[in-house]
mmCIF file of C-alpha atoms and ligand atoms in Angstrom:
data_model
loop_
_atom_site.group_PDB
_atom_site.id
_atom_site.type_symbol
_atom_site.label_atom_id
_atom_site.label_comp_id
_atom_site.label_asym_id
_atom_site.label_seq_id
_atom_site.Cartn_x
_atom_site.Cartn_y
_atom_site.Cartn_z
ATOM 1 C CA UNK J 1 155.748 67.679 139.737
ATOM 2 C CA UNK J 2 154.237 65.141 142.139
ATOM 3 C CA UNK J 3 155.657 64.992 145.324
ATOM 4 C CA UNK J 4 155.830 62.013 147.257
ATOM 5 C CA UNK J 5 155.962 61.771 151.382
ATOM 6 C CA UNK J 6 158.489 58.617 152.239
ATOM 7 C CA UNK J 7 159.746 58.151 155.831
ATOM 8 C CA UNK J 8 159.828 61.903 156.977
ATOM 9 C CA UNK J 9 160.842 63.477 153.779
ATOM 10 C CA UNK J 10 158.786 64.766 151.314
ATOM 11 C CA UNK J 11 160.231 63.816 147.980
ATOM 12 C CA UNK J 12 159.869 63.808 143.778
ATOM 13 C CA UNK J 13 158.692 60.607 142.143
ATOM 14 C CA UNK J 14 162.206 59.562 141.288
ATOM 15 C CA UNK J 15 164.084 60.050 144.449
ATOM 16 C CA UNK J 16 161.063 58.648 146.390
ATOM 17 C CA UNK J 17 162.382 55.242 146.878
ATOM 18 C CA UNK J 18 161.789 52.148 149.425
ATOM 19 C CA UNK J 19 163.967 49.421 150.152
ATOM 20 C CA UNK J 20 163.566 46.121 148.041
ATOM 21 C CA UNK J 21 163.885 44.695 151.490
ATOM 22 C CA UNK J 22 160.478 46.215 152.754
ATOM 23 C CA UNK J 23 158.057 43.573 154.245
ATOM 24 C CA UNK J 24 155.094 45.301 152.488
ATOM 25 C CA UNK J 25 156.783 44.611 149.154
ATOM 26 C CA UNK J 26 158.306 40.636 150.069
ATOM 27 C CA UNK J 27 155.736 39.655 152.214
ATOM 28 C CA UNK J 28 152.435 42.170 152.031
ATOM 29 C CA UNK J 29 153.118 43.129 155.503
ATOM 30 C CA UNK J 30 151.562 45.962 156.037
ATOM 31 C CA UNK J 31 148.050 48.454 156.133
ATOM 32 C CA UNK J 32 146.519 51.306 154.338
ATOM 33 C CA UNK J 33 144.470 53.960 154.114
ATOM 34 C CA UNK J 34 142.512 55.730 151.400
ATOM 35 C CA UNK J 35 141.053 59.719 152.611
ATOM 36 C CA UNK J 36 139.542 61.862 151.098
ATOM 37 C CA UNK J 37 139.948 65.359 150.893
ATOM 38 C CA UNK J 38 138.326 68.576 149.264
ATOM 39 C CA UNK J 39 139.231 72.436 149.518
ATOM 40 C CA UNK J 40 142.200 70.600 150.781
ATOM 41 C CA UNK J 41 140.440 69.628 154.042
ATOM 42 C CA UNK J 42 140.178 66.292 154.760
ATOM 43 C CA UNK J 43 137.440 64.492 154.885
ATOM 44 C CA UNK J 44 135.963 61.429 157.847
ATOM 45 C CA UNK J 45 140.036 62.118 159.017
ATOM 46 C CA UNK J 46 139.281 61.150 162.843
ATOM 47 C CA UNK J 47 137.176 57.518 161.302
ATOM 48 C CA UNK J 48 139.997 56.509 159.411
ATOM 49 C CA UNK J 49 142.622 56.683 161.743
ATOM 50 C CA UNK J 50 140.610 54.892 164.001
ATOM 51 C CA UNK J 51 140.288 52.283 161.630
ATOM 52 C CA UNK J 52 144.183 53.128 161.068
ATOM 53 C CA UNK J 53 144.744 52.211 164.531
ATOM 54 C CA UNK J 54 143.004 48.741 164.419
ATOM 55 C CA UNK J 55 144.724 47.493 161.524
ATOM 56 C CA UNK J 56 147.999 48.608 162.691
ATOM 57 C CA UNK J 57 147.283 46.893 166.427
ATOM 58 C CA UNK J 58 145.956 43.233 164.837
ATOM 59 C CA UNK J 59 149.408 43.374 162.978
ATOM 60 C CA UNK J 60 151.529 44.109 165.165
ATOM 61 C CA UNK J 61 152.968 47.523 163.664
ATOM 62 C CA UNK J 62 153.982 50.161 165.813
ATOM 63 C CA UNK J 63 152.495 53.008 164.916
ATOM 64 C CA UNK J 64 155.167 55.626 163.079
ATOM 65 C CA UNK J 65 153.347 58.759 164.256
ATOM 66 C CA UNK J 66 153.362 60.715 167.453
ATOM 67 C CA UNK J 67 149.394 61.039 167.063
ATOM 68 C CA UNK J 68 147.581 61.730 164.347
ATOM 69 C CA UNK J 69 147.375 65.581 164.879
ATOM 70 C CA UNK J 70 151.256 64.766 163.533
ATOM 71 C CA UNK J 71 149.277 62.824 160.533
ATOM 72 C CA UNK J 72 147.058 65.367 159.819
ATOM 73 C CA UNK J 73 150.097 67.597 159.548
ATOM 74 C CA UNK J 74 152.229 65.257 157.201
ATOM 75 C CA UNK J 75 149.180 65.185 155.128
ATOM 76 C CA UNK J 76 148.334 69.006 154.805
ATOM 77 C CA UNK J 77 151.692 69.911 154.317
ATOM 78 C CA UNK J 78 152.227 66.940 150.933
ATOM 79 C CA UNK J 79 148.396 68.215 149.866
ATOM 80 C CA UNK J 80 150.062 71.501 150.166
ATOM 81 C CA UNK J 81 153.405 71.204 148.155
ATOM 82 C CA UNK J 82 151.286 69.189 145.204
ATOM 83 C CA UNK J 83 148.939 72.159 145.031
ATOM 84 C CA UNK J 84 145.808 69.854 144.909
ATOM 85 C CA UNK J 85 142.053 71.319 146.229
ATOM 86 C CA UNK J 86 140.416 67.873 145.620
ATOM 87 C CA UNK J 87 141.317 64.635 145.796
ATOM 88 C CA UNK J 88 142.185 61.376 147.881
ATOM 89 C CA UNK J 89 145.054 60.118 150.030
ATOM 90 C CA UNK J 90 147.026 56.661 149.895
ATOM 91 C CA UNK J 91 148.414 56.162 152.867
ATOM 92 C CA UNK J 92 150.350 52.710 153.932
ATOM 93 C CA UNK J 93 152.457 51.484 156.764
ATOM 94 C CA UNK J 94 154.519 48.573 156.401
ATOM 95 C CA UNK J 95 156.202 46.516 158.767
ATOM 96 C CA UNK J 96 159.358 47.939 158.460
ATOM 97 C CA UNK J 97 162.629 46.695 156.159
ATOM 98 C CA UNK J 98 164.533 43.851 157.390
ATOM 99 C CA UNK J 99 166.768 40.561 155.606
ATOM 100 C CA UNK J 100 163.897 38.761 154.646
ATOM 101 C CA UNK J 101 162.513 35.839 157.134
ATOM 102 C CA UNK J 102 158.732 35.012 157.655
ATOM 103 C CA UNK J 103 159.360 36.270 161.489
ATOM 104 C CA UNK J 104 158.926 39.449 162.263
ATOM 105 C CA UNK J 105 162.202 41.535 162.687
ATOM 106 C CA UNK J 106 163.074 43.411 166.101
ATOM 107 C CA UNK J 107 164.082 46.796 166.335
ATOM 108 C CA UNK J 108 162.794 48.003 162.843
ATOM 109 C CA UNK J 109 160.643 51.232 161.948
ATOM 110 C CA UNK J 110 157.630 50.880 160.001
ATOM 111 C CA UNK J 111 157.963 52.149 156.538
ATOM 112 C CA UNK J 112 155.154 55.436 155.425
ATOM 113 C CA UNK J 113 154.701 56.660 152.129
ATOM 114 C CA UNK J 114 152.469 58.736 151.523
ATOM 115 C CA UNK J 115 150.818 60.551 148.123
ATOM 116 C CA UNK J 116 147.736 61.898 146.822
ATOM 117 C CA UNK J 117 145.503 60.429 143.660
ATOM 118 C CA UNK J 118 143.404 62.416 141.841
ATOM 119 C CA UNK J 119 138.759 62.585 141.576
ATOM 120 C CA UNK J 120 137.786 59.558 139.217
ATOM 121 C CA UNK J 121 135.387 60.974 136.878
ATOM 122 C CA UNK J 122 132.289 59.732 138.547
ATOM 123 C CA UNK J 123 129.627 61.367 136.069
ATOM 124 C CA UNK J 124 128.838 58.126 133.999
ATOM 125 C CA UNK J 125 129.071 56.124 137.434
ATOM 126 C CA UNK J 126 125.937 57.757 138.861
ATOM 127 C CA UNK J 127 123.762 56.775 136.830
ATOM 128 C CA UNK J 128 124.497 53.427 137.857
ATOM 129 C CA UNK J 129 126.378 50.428 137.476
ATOM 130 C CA UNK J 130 126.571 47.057 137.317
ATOM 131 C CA UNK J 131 127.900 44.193 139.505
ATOM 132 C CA UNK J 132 128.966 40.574 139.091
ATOM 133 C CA UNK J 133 128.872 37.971 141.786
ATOM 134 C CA UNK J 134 131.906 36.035 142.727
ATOM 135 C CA UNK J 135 133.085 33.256 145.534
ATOM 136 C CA UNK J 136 134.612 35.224 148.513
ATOM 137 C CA UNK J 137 138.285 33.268 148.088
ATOM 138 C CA UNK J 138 139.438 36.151 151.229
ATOM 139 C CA UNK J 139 140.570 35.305 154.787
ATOM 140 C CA UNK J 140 138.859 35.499 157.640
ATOM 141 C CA UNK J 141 139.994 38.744 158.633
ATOM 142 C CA UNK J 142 139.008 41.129 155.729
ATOM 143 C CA UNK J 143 138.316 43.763 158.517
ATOM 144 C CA UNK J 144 141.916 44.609 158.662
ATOM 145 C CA UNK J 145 142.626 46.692 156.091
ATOM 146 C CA UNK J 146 145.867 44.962 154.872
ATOM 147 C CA UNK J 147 147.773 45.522 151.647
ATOM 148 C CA UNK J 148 146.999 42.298 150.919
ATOM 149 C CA UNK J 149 144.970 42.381 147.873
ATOM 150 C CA UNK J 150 145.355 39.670 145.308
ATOM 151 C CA UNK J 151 141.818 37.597 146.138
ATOM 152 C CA UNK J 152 139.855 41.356 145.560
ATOM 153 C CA UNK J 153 142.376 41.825 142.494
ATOM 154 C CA UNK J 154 141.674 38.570 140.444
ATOM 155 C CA UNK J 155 137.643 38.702 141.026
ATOM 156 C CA UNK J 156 137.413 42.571 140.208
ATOM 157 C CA UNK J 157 139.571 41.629 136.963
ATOM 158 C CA UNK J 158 137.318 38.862 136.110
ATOM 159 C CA UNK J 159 134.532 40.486 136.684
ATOM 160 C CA UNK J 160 135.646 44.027 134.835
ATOM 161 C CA UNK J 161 136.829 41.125 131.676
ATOM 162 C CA UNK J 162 133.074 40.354 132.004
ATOM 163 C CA UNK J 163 132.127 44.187 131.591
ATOM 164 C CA UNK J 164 131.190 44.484 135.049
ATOM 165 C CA UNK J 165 131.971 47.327 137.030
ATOM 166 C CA UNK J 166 132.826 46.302 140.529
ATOM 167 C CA UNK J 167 132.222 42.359 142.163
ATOM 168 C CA UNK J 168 129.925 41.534 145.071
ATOM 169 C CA UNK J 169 131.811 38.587 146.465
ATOM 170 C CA UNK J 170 129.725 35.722 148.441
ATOM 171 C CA UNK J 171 130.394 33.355 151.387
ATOM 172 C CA UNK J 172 128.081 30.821 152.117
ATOM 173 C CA UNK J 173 125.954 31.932 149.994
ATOM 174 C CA UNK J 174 125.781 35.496 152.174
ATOM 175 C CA UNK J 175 126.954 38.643 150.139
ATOM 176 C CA UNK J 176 129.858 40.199 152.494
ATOM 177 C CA UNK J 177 130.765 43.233 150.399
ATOM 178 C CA UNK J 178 132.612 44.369 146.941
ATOM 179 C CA UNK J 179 135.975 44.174 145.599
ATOM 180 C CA UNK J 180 136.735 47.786 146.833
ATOM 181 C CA UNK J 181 133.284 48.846 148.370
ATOM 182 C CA UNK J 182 130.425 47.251 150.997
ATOM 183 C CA UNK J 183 127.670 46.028 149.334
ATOM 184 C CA UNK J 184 123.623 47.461 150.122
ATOM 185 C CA UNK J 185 120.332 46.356 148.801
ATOM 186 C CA UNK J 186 117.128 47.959 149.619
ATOM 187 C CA UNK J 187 113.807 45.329 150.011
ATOM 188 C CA UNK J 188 110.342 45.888 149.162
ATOM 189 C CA UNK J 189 109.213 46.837 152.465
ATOM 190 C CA UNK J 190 112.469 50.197 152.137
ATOM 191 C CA UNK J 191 114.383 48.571 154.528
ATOM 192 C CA UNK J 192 118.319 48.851 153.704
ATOM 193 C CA UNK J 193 120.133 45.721 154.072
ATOM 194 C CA UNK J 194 124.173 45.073 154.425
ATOM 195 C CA UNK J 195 126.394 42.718 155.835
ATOM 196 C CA UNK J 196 127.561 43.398 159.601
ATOM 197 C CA UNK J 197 131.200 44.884 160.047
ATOM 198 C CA UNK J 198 132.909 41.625 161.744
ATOM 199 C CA UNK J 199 135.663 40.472 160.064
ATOM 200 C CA UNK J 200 133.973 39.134 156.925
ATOM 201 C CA UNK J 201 134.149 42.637 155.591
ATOM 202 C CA UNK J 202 136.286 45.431 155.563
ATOM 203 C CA UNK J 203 134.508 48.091 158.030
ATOM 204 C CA UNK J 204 133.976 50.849 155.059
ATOM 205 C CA UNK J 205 134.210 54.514 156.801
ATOM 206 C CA UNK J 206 131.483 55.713 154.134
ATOM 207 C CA UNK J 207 129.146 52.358 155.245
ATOM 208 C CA UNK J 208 129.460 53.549 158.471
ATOM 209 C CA UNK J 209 128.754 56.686 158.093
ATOM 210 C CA UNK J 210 125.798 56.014 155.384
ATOM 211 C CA UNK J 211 124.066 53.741 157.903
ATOM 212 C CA UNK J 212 123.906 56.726 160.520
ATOM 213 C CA UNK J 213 122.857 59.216 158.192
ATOM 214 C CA UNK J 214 119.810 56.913 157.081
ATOM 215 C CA UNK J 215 118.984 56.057 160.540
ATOM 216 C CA UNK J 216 119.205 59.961 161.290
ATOM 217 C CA UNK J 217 116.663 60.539 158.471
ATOM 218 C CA UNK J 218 114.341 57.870 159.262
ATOM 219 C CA UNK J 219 115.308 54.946 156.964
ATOM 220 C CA UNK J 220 115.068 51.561 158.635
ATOM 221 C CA UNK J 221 118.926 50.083 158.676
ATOM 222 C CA UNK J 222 119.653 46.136 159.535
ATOM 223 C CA UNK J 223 123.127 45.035 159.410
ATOM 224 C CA UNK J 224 121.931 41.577 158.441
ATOM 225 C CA UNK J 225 123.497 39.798 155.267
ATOM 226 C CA UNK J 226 121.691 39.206 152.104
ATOM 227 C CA UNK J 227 121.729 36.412 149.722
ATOM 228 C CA UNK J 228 121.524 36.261 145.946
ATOM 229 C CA UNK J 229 117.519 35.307 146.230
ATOM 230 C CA UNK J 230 116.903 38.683 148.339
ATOM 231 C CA UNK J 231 118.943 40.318 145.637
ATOM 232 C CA UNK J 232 116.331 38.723 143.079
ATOM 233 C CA UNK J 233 113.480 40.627 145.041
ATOM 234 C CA UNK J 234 115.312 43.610 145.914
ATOM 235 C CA UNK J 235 113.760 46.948 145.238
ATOM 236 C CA UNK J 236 117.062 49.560 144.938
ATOM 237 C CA UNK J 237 120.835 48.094 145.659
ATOM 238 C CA UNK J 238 124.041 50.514 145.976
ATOM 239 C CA UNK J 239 127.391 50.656 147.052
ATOM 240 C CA UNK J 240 129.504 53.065 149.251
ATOM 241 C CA UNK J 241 133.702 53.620 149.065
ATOM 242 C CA UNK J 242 135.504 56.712 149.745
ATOM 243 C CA UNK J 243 136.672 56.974 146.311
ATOM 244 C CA UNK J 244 132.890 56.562 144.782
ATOM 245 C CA UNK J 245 130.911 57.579 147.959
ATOM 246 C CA UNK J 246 126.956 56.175 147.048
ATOM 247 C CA UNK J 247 126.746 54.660 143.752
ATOM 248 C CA UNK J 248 123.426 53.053 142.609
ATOM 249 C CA UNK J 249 123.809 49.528 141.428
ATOM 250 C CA UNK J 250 121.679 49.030 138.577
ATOM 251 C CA UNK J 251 122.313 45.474 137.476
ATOM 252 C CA UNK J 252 123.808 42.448 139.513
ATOM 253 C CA UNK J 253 124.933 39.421 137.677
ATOM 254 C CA UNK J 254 121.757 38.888 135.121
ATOM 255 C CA UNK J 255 119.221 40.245 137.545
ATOM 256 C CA UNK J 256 118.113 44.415 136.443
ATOM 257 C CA UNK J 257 117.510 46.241 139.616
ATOM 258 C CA UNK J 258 114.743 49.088 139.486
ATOM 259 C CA UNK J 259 114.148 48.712 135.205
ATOM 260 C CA UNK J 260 117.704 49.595 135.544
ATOM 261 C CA UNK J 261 117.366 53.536 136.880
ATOM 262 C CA UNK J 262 118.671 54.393 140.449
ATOM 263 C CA UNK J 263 116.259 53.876 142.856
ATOM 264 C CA UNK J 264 114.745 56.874 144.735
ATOM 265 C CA UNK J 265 115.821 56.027 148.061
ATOM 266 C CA UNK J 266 119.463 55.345 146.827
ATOM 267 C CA UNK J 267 119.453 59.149 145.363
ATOM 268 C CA UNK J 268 118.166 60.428 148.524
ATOM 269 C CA UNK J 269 121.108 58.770 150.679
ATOM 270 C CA UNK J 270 123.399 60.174 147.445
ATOM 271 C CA UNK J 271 122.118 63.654 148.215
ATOM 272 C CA UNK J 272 122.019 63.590 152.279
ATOM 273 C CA UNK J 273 125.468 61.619 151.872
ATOM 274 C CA UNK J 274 127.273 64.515 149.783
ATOM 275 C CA UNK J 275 125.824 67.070 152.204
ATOM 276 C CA UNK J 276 127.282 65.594 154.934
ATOM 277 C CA UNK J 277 130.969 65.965 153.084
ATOM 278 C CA UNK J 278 130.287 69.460 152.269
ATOM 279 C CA UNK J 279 129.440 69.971 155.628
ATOM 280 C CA UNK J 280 133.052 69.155 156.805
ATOM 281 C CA UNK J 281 134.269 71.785 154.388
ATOM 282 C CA UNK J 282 132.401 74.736 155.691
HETATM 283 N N1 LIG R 301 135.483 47.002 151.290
HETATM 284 C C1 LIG R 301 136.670 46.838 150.676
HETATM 285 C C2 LIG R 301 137.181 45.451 150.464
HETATM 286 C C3 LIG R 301 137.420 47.955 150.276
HETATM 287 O O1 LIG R 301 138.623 47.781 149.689
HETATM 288 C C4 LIG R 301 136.897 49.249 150.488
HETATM 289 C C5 LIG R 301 137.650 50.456 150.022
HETATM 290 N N2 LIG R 301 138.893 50.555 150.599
HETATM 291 C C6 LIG R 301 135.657 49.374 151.123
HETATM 292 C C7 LIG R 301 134.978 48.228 151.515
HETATM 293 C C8 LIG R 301 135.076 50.730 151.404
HETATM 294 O O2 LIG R 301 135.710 51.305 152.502
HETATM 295 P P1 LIG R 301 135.746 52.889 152.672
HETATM 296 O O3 LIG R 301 134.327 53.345 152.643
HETATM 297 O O4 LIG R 301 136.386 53.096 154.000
HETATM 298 O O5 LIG R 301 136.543 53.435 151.541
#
């Protein structure tokens, strides 16, 4: 039986219930988190609630947690009593409940539920896949990571209806990430190329983290956007998400990347990427 945390209780799917008066569910009022975790330790923890932090701060939200030692706990225990090794976290915070009105309520407490999601089978994803193009119809502040969805929702439909797997989405002509991941391409001359983190683009804990390992190994990083004619010329192109870590993009809209094969420097940022995870295991 899945258990389900809610509001300090740790409950079964059918008694874990949220009022229909919750701002997250009138008025998408609220954050999220996705974590990873394996041998049921979590994994990046202390970058996400950073992250965590900001989103809840821009909003407004007070933060439902004493600290997030108190987090960690919540989560070990729920990880726990579902009996999962591997695996991710969802993780949102909502405004609170209150009579609905576009004005935020006083005196409410933020709403938490919490549950865990199981691997996607990422064996046929690997060996690469393949990535439309769409208008970025977003806000302007994509780096808060709100539970507001619906732009990334239609284009990642469209684009899967199109037999693409994820959606690079583009502003001005300037790439700023996927659907549900940040968008890399690798040029002729092996340097990696992605958009900066301002608030074009949702600040991706595994970007982040990608970018420092291939600085620490010697690979020449520029957070610089890219356009669809450097995309035409590109040598290698992947994308990064908790839920997928490194996955080599093989195709993007008509354009083959590589004769369609992952490119060598992609596998080697797979490879140093996955150490780095099992590293926070040991
Ligand atoms: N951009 C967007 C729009 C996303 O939804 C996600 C996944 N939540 C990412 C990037 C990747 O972020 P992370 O590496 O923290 O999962």
């Amino acid at each position: 039986m899945t258990i389900y945390y809610v509001n300090g209780s740790y409950q079964s799917r059918s008694k874990a219930l949220i009022s229909v008066e919750d701002r997250g569910f009138n008025f998408s009022d609220g954050v999220y988190e996705v974590i990873g975790f394996s041998k049921q330790k979590l994994l990046n923890f202390k970058k996400h609630t950073v992250r965590l932090k900001r989103s809840l701060n821009n909003l407004n939200i007070s933060h439902p947690f004493k600290n997030f030692k108190s987090l960690e706990l919540i989560i070990s225990n729920l990880i726990n009593l579902n009996s999962t090794e591997n695996g991710f976290i969802y993780l949102q915070i909502t405004r609170g409940s209150a009579k609905r009105n576009h004005l935020f309520p006083k005196n409410v407490s933020p709403n938490v539920v919490i549950f865990t999601f199981s691997n996607k089978d990422l064996k046929n994803l690997i060996k690469g896949v393949s990535v439309g193009i769409s208008q970025d119809l977003r806000w302007l502040r994509c780096d808060i990571k709100s539970i507001s969805l619906l732009p990334n929702l239609l284009e990642k439909q469209k684009a899967s209806d199109k037999g693409f797997y994820e959606i690079w989405q583009s502003r001005n002509n300037q790439i700023t990430e996927g659907s549900t991941s940040n968008a890399f391409i690798i040029n002729t001359k092996n340097v990696i190329f992605t958009h900066p983190a301002n608030n074009l683009i949702l600040g991706g804990v595994t970007r982040d983290c990608v970018i420092n390992i291939a600085k620490r190994n010697g690979f020449l990083v520029k957070e610089k956007s890219f356009t669809i004619n450097d995309i035409q010329k590109c040598k290698e192109a992947f994308l990064t998400s908790t839920t997928v870590g490194v996955l080599p993009v093989i195709k993007i809209d008509k354009c083959i990347i590589n004769k369609g094969k992952p490119g060598n420097i992609t596998l080697k940022i797979m490879e140093l990427y996955n150490k780095y995870l099992i590293k926070q295991i040991k």
